[in-house]
Short mmCIF file of C-alpha atoms (C1' of nucleotides) in Angstrom, two decimals:
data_model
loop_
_atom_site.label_atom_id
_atom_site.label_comp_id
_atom_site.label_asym_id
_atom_site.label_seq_id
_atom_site.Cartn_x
_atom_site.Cartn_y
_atom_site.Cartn_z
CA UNK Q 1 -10.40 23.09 -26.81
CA UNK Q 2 -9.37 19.65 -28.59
CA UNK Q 3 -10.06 16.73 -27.26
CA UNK Q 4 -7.42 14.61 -25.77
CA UNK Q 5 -7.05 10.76 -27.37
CA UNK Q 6 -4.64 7.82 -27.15
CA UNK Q 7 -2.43 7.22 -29.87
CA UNK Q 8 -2.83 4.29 -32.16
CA UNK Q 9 -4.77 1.41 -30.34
CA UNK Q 10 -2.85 -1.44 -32.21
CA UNK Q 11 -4.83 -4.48 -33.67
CA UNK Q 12 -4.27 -7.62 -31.02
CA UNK Q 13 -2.67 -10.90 -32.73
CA UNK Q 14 -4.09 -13.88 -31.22
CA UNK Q 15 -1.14 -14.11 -28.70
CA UNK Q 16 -0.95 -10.47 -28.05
CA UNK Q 17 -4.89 -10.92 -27.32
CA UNK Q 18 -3.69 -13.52 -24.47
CA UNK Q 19 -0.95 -11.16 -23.07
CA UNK Q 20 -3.27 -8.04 -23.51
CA UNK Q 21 -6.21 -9.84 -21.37
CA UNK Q 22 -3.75 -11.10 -18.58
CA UNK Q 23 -2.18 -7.36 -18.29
CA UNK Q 24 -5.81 -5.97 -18.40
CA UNK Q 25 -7.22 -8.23 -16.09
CA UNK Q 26 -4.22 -8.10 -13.71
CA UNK Q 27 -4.48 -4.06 -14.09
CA UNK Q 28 -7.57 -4.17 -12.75
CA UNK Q 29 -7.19 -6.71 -9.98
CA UNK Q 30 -4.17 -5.09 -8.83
CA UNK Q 31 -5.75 -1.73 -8.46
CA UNK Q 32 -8.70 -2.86 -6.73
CA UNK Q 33 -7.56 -4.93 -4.21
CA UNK Q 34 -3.51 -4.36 -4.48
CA UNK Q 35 -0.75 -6.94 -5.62
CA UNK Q 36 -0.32 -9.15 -2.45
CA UNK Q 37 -4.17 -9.64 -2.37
CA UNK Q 38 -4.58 -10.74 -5.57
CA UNK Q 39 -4.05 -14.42 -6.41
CA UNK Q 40 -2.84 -15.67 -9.95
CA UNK Q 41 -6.19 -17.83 -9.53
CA UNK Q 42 -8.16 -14.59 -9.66
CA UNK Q 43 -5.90 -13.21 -12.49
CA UNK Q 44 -6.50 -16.12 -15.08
CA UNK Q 45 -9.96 -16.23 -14.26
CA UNK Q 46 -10.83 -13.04 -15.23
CA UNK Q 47 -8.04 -12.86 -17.96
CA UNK Q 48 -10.38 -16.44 -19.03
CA UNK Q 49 -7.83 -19.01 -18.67
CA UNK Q 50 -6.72 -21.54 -16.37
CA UNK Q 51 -3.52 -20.81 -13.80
CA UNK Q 52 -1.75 -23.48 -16.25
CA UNK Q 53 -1.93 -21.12 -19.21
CA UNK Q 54 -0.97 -17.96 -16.96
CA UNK Q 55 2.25 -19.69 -15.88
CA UNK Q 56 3.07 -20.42 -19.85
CA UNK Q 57 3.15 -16.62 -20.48
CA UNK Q 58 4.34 -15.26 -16.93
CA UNK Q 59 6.49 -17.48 -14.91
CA UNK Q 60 5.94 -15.78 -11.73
CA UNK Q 61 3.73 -13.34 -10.88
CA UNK Q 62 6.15 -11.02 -10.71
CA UNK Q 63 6.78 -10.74 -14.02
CA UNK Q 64 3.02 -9.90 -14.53
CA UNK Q 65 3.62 -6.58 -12.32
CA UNK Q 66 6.94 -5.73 -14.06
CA UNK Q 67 5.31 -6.06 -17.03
CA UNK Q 68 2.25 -4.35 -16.02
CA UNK Q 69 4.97 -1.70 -15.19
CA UNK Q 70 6.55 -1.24 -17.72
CA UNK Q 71 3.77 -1.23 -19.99
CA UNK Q 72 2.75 1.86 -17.46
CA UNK Q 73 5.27 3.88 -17.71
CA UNK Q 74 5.75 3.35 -21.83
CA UNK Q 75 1.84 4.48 -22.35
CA UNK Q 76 2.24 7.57 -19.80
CA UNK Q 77 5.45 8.49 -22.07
CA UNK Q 78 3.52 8.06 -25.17
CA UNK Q 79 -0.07 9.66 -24.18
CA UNK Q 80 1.55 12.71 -22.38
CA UNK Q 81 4.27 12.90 -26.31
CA UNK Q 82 0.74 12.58 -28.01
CA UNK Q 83 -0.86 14.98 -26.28
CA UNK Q 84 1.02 17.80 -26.80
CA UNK Q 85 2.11 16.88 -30.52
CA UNK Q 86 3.58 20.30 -31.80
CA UNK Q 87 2.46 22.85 -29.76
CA UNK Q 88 5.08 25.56 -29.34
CA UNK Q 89 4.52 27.21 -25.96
CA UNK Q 90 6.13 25.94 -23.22
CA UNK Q 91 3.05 26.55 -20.39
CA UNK Q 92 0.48 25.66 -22.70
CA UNK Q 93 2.58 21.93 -22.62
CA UNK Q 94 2.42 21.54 -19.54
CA UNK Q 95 -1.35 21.99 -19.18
CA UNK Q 96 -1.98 19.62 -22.28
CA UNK Q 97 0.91 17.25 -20.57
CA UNK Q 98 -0.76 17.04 -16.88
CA UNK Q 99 -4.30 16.61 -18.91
CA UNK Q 100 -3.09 13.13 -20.81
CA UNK Q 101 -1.36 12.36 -17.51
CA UNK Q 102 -4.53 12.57 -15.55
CA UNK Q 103 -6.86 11.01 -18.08
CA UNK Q 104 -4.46 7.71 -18.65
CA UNK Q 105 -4.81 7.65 -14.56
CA UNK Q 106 -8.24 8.08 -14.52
CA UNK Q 107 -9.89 6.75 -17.71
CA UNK Q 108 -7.01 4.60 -19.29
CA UNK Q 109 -6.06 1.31 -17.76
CA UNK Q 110 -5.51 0.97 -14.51
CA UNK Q 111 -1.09 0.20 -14.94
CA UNK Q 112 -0.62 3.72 -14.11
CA UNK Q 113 -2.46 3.32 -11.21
CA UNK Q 114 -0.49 0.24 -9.75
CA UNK Q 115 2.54 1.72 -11.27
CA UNK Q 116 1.99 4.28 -8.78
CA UNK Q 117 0.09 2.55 -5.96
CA UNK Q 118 1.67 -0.36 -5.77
CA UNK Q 119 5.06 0.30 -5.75
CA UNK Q 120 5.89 -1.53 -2.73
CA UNK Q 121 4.90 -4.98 -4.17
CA UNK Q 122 7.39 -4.69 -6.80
CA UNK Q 123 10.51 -7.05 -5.43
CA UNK Q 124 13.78 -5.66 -5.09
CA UNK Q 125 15.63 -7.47 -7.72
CA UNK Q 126 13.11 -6.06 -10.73
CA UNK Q 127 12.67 -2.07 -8.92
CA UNK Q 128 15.99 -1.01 -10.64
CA UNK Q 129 14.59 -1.46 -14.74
CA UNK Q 130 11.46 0.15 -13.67
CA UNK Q 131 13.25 2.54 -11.57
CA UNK Q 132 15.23 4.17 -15.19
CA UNK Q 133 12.62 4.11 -17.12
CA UNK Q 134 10.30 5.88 -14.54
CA UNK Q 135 13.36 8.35 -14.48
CA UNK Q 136 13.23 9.57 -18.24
CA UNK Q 137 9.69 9.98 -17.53
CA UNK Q 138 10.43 12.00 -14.46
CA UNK Q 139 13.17 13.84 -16.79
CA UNK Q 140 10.76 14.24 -19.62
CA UNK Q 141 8.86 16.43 -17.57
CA UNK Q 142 11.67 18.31 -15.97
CA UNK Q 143 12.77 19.27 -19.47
CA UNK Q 144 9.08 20.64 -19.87
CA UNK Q 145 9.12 22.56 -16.34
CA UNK Q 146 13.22 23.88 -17.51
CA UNK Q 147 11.65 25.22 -20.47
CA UNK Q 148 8.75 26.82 -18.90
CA UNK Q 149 10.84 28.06 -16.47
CA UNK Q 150 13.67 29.49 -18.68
CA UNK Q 151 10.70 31.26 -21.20
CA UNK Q 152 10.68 34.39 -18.66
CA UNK Q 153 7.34 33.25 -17.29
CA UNK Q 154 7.62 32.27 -14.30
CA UNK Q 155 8.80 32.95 -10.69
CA UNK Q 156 12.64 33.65 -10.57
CA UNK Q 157 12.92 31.34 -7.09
CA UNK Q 158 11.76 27.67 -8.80
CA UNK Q 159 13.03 24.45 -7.53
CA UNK Q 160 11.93 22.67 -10.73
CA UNK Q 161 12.38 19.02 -9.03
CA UNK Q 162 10.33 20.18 -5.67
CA UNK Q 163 7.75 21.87 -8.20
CA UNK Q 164 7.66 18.32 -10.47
CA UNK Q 165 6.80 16.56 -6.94
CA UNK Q 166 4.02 18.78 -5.74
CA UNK Q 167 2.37 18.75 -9.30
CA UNK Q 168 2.96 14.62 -9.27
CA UNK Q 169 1.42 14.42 -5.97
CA UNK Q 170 -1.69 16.62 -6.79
CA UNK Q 171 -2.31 14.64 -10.03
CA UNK Q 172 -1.40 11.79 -9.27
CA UNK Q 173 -3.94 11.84 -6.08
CA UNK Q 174 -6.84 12.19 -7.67
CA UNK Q 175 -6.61 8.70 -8.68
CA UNK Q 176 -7.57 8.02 -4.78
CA UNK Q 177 -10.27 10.45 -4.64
CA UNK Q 178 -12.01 10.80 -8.54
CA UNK Q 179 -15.24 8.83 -9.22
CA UNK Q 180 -15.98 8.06 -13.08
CA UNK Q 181 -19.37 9.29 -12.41
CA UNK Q 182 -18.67 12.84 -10.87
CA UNK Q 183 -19.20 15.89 -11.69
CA UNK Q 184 -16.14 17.11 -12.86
CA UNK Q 185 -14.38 15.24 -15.55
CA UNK Q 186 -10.68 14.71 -15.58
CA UNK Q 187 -9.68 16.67 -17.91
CA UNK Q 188 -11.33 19.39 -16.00
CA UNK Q 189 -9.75 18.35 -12.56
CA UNK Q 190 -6.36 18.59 -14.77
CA UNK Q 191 -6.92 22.10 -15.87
CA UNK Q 192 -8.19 23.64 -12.82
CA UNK Q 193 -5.08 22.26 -10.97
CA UNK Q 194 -3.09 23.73 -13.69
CA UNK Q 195 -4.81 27.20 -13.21
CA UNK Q 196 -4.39 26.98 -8.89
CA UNK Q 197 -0.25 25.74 -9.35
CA UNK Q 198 0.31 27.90 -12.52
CA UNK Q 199 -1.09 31.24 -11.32
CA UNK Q 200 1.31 30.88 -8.21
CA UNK Q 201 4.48 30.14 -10.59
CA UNK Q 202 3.68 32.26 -13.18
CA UNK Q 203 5.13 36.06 -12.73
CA UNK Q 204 3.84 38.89 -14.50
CA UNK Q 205 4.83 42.09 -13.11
CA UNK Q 206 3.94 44.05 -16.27
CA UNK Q 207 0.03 43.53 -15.65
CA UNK Q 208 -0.78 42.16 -12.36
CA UNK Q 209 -4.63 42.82 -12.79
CA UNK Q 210 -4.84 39.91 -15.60
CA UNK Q 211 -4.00 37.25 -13.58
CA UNK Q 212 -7.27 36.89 -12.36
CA UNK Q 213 -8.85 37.14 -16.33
CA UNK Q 214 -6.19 34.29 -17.65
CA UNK Q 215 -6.82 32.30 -13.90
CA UNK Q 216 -10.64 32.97 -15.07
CA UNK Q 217 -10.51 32.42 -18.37
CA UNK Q 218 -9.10 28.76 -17.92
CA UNK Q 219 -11.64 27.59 -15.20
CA UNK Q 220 -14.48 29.17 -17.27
CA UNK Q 221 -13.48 27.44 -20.71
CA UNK Q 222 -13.00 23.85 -19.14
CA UNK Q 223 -16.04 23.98 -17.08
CA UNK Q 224 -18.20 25.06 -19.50
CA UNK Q 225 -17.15 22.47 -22.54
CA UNK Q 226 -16.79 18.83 -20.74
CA UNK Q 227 -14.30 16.81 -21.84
CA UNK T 1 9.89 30.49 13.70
CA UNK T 2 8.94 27.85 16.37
CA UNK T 3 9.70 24.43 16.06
CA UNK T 4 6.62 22.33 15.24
CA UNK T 5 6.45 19.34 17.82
CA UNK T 6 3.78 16.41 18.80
CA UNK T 7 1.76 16.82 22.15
CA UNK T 8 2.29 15.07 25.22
CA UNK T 9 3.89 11.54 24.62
CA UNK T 10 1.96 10.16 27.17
CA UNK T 11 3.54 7.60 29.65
CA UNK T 12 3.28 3.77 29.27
CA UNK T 13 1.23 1.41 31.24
CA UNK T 14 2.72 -2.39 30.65
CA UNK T 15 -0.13 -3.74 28.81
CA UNK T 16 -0.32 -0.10 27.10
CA UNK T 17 3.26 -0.96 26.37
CA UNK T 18 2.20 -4.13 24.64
CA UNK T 19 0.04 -2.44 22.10
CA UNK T 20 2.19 0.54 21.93
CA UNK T 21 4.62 -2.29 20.54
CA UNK T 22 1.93 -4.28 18.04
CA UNK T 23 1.03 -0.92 16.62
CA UNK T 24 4.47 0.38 16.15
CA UNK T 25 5.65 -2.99 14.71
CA UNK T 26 2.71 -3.54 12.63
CA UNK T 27 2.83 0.24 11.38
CA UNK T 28 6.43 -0.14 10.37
CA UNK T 29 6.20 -3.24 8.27
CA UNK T 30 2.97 -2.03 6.42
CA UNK T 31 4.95 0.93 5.29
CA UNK T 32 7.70 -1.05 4.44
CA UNK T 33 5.65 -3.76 2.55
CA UNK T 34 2.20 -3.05 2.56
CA UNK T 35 -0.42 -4.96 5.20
CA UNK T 36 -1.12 -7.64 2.94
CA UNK T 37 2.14 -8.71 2.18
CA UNK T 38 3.23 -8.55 6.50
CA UNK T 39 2.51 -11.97 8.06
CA UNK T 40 1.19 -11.83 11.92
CA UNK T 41 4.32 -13.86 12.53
CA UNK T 42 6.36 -11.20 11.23
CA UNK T 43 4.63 -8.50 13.15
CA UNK T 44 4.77 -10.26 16.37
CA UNK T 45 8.56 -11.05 16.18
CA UNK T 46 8.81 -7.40 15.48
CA UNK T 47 7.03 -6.92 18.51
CA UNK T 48 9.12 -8.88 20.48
CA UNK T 49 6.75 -11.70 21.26
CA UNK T 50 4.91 -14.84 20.11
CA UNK T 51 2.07 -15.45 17.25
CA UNK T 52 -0.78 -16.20 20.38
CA UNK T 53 -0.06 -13.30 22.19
CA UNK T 54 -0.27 -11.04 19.10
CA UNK T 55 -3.60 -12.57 18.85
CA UNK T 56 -4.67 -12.27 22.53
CA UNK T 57 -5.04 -8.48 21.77
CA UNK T 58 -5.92 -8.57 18.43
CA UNK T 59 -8.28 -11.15 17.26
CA UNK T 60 -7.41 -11.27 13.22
CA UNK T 61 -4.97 -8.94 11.58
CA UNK T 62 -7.70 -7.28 10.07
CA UNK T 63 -8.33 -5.38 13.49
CA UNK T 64 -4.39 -4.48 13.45
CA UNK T 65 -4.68 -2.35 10.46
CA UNK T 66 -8.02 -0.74 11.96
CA UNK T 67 -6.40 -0.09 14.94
CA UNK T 68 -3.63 1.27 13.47
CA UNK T 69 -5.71 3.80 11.00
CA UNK T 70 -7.98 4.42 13.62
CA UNK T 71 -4.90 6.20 15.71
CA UNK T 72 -3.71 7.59 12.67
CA UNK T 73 -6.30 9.76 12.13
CA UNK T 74 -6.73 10.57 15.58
CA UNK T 75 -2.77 11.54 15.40
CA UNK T 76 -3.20 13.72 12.86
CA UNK T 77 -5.84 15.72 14.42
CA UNK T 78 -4.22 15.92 17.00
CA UNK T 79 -0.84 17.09 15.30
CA UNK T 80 -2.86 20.02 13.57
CA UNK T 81 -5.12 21.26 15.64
CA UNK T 82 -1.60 21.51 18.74
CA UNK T 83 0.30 23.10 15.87
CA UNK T 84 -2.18 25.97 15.22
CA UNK T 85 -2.67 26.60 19.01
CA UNK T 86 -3.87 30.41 19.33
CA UNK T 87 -2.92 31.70 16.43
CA UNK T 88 -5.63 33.94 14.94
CA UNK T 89 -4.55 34.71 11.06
CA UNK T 90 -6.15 32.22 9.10
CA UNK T 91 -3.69 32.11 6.66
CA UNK T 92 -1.20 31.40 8.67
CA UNK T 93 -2.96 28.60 10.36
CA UNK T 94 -3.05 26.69 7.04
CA UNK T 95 0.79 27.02 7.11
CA UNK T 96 1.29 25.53 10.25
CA UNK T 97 -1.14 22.85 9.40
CA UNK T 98 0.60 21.65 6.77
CA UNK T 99 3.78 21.53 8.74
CA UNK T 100 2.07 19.26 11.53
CA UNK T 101 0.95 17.08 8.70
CA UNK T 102 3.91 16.73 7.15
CA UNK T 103 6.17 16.06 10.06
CA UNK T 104 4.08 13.70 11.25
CA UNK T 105 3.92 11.56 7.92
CA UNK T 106 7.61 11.49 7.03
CA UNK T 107 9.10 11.71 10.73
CA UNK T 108 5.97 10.52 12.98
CA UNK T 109 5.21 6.89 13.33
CA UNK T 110 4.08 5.15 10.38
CA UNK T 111 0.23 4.55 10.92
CA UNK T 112 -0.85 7.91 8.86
CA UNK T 113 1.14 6.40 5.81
CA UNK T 114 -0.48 2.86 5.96
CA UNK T 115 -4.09 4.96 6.34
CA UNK T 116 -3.23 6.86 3.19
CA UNK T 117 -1.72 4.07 1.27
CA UNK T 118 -2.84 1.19 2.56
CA UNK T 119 -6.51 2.12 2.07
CA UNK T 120 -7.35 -0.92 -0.59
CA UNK T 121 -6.50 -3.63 2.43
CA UNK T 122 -9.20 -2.39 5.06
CA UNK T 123 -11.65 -4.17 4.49
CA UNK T 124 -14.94 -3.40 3.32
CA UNK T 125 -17.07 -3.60 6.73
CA UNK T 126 -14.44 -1.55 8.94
CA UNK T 127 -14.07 0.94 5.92
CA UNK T 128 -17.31 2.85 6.99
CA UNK T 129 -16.03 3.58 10.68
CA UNK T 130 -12.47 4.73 9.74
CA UNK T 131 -14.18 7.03 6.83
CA UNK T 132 -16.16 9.03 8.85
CA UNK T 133 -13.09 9.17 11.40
CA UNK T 134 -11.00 10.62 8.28
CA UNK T 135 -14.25 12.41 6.89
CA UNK T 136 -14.06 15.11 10.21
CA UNK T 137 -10.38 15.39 9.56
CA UNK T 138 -11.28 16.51 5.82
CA UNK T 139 -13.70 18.75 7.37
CA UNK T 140 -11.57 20.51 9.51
CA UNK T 141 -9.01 21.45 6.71
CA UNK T 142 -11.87 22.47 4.70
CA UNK T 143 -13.06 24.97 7.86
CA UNK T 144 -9.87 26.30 7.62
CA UNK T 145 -9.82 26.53 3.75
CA UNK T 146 -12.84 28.34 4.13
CA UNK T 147 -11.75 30.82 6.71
CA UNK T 148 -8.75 31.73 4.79
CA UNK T 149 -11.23 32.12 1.69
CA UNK T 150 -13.52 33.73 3.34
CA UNK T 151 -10.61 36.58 4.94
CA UNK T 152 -11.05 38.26 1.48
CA UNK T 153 -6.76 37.28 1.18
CA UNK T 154 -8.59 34.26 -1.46
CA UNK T 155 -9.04 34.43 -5.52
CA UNK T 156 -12.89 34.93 -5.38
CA UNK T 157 -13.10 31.54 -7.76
CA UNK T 158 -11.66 29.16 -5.17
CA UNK T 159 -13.35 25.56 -5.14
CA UNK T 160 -12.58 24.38 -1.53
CA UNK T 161 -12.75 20.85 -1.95
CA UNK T 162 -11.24 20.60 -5.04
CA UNK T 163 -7.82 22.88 -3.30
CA UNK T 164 -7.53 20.63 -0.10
CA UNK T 165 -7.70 17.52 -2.73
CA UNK T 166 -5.09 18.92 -4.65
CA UNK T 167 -3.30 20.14 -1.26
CA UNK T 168 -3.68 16.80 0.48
CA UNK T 169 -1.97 15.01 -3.10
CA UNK T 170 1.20 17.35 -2.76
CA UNK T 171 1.33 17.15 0.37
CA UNK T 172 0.79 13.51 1.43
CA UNK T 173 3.10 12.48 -2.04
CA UNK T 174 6.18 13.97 -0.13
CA UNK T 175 6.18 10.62 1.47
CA UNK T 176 6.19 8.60 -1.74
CA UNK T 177 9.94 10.44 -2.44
CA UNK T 178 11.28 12.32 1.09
CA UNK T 179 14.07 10.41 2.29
CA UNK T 180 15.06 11.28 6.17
CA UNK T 181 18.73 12.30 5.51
CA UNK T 182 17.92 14.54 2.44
CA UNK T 183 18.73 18.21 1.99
CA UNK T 184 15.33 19.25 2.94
CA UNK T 185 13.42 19.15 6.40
CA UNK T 186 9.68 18.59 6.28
CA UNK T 187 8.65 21.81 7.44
CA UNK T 188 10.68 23.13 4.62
CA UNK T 189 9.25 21.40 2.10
CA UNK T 190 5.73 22.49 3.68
CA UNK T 191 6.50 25.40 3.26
CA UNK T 192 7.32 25.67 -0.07
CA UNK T 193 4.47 23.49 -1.31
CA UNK T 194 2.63 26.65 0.79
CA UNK T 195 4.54 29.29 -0.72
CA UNK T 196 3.98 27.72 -4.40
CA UNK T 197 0.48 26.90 -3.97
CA UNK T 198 -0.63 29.89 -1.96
CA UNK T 199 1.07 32.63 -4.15
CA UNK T 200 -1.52 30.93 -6.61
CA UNK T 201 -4.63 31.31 -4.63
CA UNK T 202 -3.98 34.32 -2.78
CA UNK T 203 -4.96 37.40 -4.54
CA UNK T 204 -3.54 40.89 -3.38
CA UNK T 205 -4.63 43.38 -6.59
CA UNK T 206 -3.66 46.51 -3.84
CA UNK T 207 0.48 45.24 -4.24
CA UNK T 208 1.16 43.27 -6.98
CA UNK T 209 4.64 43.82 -6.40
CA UNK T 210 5.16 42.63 -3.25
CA UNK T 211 3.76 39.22 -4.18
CA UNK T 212 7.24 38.11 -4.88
CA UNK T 213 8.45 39.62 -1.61
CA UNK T 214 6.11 37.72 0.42
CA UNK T 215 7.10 34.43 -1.61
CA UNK T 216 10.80 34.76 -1.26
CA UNK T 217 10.37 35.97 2.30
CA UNK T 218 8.81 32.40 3.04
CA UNK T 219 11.26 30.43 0.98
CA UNK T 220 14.10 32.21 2.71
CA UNK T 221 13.48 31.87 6.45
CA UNK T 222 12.50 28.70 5.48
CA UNK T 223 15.92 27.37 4.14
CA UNK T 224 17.60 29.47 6.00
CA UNK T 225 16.72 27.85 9.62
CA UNK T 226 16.52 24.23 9.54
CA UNK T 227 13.25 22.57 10.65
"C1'" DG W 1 -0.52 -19.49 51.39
"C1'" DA W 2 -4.56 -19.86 48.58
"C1'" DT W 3 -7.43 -18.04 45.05
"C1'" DT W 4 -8.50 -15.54 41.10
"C1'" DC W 5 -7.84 -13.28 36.96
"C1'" DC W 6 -5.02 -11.63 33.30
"C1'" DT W 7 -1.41 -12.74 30.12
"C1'" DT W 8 1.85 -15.65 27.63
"C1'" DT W 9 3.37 -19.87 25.70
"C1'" DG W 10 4.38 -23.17 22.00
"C1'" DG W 11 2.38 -25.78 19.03
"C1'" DG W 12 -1.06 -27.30 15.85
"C1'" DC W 13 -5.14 -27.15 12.21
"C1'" DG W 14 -7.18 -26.43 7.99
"C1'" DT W 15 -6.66 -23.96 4.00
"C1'" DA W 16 -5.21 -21.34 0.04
"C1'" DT W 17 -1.33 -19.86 -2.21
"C1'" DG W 18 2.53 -19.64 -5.94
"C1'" DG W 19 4.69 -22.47 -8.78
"C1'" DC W 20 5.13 -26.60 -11.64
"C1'" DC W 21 4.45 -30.35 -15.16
"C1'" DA W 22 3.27 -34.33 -18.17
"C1'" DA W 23 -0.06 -34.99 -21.47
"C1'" DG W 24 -2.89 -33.47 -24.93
"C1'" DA W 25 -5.16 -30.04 -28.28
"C1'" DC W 26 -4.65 -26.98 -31.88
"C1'" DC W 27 -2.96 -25.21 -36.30
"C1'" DG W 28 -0.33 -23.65 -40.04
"C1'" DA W 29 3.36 -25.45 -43.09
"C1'" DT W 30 4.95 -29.18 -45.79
"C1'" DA U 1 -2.37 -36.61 -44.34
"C1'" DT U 2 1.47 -35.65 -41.59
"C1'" DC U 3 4.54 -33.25 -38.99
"C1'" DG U 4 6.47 -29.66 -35.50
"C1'" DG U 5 6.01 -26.31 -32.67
"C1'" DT U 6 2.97 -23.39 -29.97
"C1'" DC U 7 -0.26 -23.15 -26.57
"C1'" DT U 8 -3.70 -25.15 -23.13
"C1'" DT U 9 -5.25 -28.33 -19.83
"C1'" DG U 10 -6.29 -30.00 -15.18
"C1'" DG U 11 -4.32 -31.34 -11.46
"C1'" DC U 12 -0.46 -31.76 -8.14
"C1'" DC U 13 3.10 -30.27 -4.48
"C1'" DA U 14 5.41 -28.05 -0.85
"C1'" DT U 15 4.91 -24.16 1.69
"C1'" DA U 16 3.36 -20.60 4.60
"C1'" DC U 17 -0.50 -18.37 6.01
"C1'" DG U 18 -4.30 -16.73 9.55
"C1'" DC U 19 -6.34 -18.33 13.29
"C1'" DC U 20 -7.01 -21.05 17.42
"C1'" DC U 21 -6.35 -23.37 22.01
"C1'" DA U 22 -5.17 -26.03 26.13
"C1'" DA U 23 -2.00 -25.39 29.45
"C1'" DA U 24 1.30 -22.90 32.04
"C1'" DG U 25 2.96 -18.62 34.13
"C1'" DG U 26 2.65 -14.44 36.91
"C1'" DA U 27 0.82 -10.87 39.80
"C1'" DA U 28 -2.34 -8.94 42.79
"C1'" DT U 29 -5.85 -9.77 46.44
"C1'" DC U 30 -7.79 -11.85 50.32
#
DNA sequence: GATTCCTTTGGGCGTATGGCCAAGACCGAT
DNA sequence: ATCGGTCTTGGCCATACGCCCAAAGGAATC
């Protein structure tokens, strides 16, 4: 079972280092104590700079969350593209997809996190940018559900958008409840979810007694090989 | 199939009446904004009354939120345990759970949203009290996880904890995207998030054919009645 | 009618916040 | 060496926040 990575860490410029260490530090920040709580005092300080120099790059820090954002939504995208490079069948996406999902949430930076967390804080004005692009993300994954759905695989009955919600919700919760030091490792969390969801989508009248090998089989192989 | 409601909306005593109001008030606008971005001011106004007397009953805002998780949790209990009543099968107690749950997270008050999403803001010393509150609630889904596991209906590779956190994400995410007037009732979307997620879990090798039944027997009389 | 206790009032205090800026440092290009 | 633009500095300002309180109000009891 491969390994899931992050594409291309890019080399930092000097000024993308500045950007990069206000985004991280805010990331983190934001996460642990939420938007409203966190003062652009806090932010520079940890990003290494003085408020001055935060206001140069980010007039408000408002921006700093849109951009944060943004940034969250574009690495998601990318990682979850990445992950399932050119694999052909259409289930086997989905587990690789909700794997890079989960592991961006859990072991990436923390944008995804306030992305999701924090959506609240986000004013009104900027919600509506955000709003699309978290939509073709949304989409992206509808497209992957459609074509899982339409392979002859799974249930007949499938509201793909109430079906894209519940797996959201499951994944996306862990970030509330996983602890970098457990037991289980994210990419194991992501593939026994996939095995409890899948093995009540998935129909296969033709050999009913296998469902519990392939619902075996999946638990067995992640929980054996960490990662 | 019965209409889920709460228990006993208990009558109002006038200074009863005056927290009933702070709590409602302050539960609303944390939703709405989150509890660090609410000002008392804003609460109190809500609450039809001024700044001091907020803070005759509630010494810092701090205790608000406490308050107001404290009651959530207790809600919730409450909601559950009134919605299973006498009924014996265990698998159908998990179904009605999820119904109370539900219903009283997108049409309830607003206090069990600010306890799931508005954990970050509690802070640190009042954290330990509210956790073990929350900790029994966890508990008693997991009895009931357990029972339904243990009824021989369950996969025999069933991780308990690991299903209610995956149950709780679907489940409490509905309030992240459920909008009141939508073409969906919460019970019906409890129900399918069941239906999806138990057609996974349970395993019936004796009628493999009649799994579908079952599932599109829920989904209909489900859709078909509203509520 | 007087006393007592609970509740509300309206305002005020100290503080920390988000945002801003004039002056200077840095650095590659000329 | 000098210039021009980019970036940083350290401090400032108006605001709005959480919290507090002395005094007044109101209701029940004796």
């Amino acid at each position: 079972m491969p390994v899931v990575q992050t594409p291309t860490p890019q080399p930092a410029s000097p000024q993308e280092d500045a950007d990069e260490r206000i985004l991280k530090a805010a990331g983190r920040l934001f996460r642990e104590k939420g938007f409203a709580a966190t003062t652009v005092r806090e932010i520079a300080a940890a990003a290494n700079m003085l408020p001055g120099s935060l206001h140069y790059r980010y007039a408000s820090k408002d921006d700093v969350l849109l951009a944060l954002m943004n940034r969250a939504v574009r690495r998601a995208m990318q990682a979850v593209r990445f992950a399932i490079g050119e694999v052909k069948d259409p289930v086997e996406k989905i587990r690789l997809g909700l794997r890079a999902h989960l592991e961006l949430l859990c072991n990436g930076d923390d944008s995804l996190y306030v992305l999701l967390f924090d959506w609240r804080s986000l004013p009104a004005g900027a919600r509506e940018g955000v709003e699309r692009e978290r939509a073709k993300y949304e989409a992206f994954w509808d497209g992957l559900l459609y074509e899982a759905h339409g392979s002859g695989k799974a249930r007949p009955i499938l509201d793909i958008e109430l079906v894209r919600h519940f797996g959201f919700g499951a994944i996306n919760w862990v970030a509330t409840w996983y602890r970098p030091g457990g037991d289980r490792t994210p990419g194991q969390i992501a593939d026994a979810m996939f095995a409890y969801l899948a093995y009540g989508l998935i129909h296969e009248p033709s050999r009913p007694a296998d469902l519990d090998t392939h619902f075996a089989a999946i638990m067995a192989a992640s929980f054996k090989s960490r990662s």
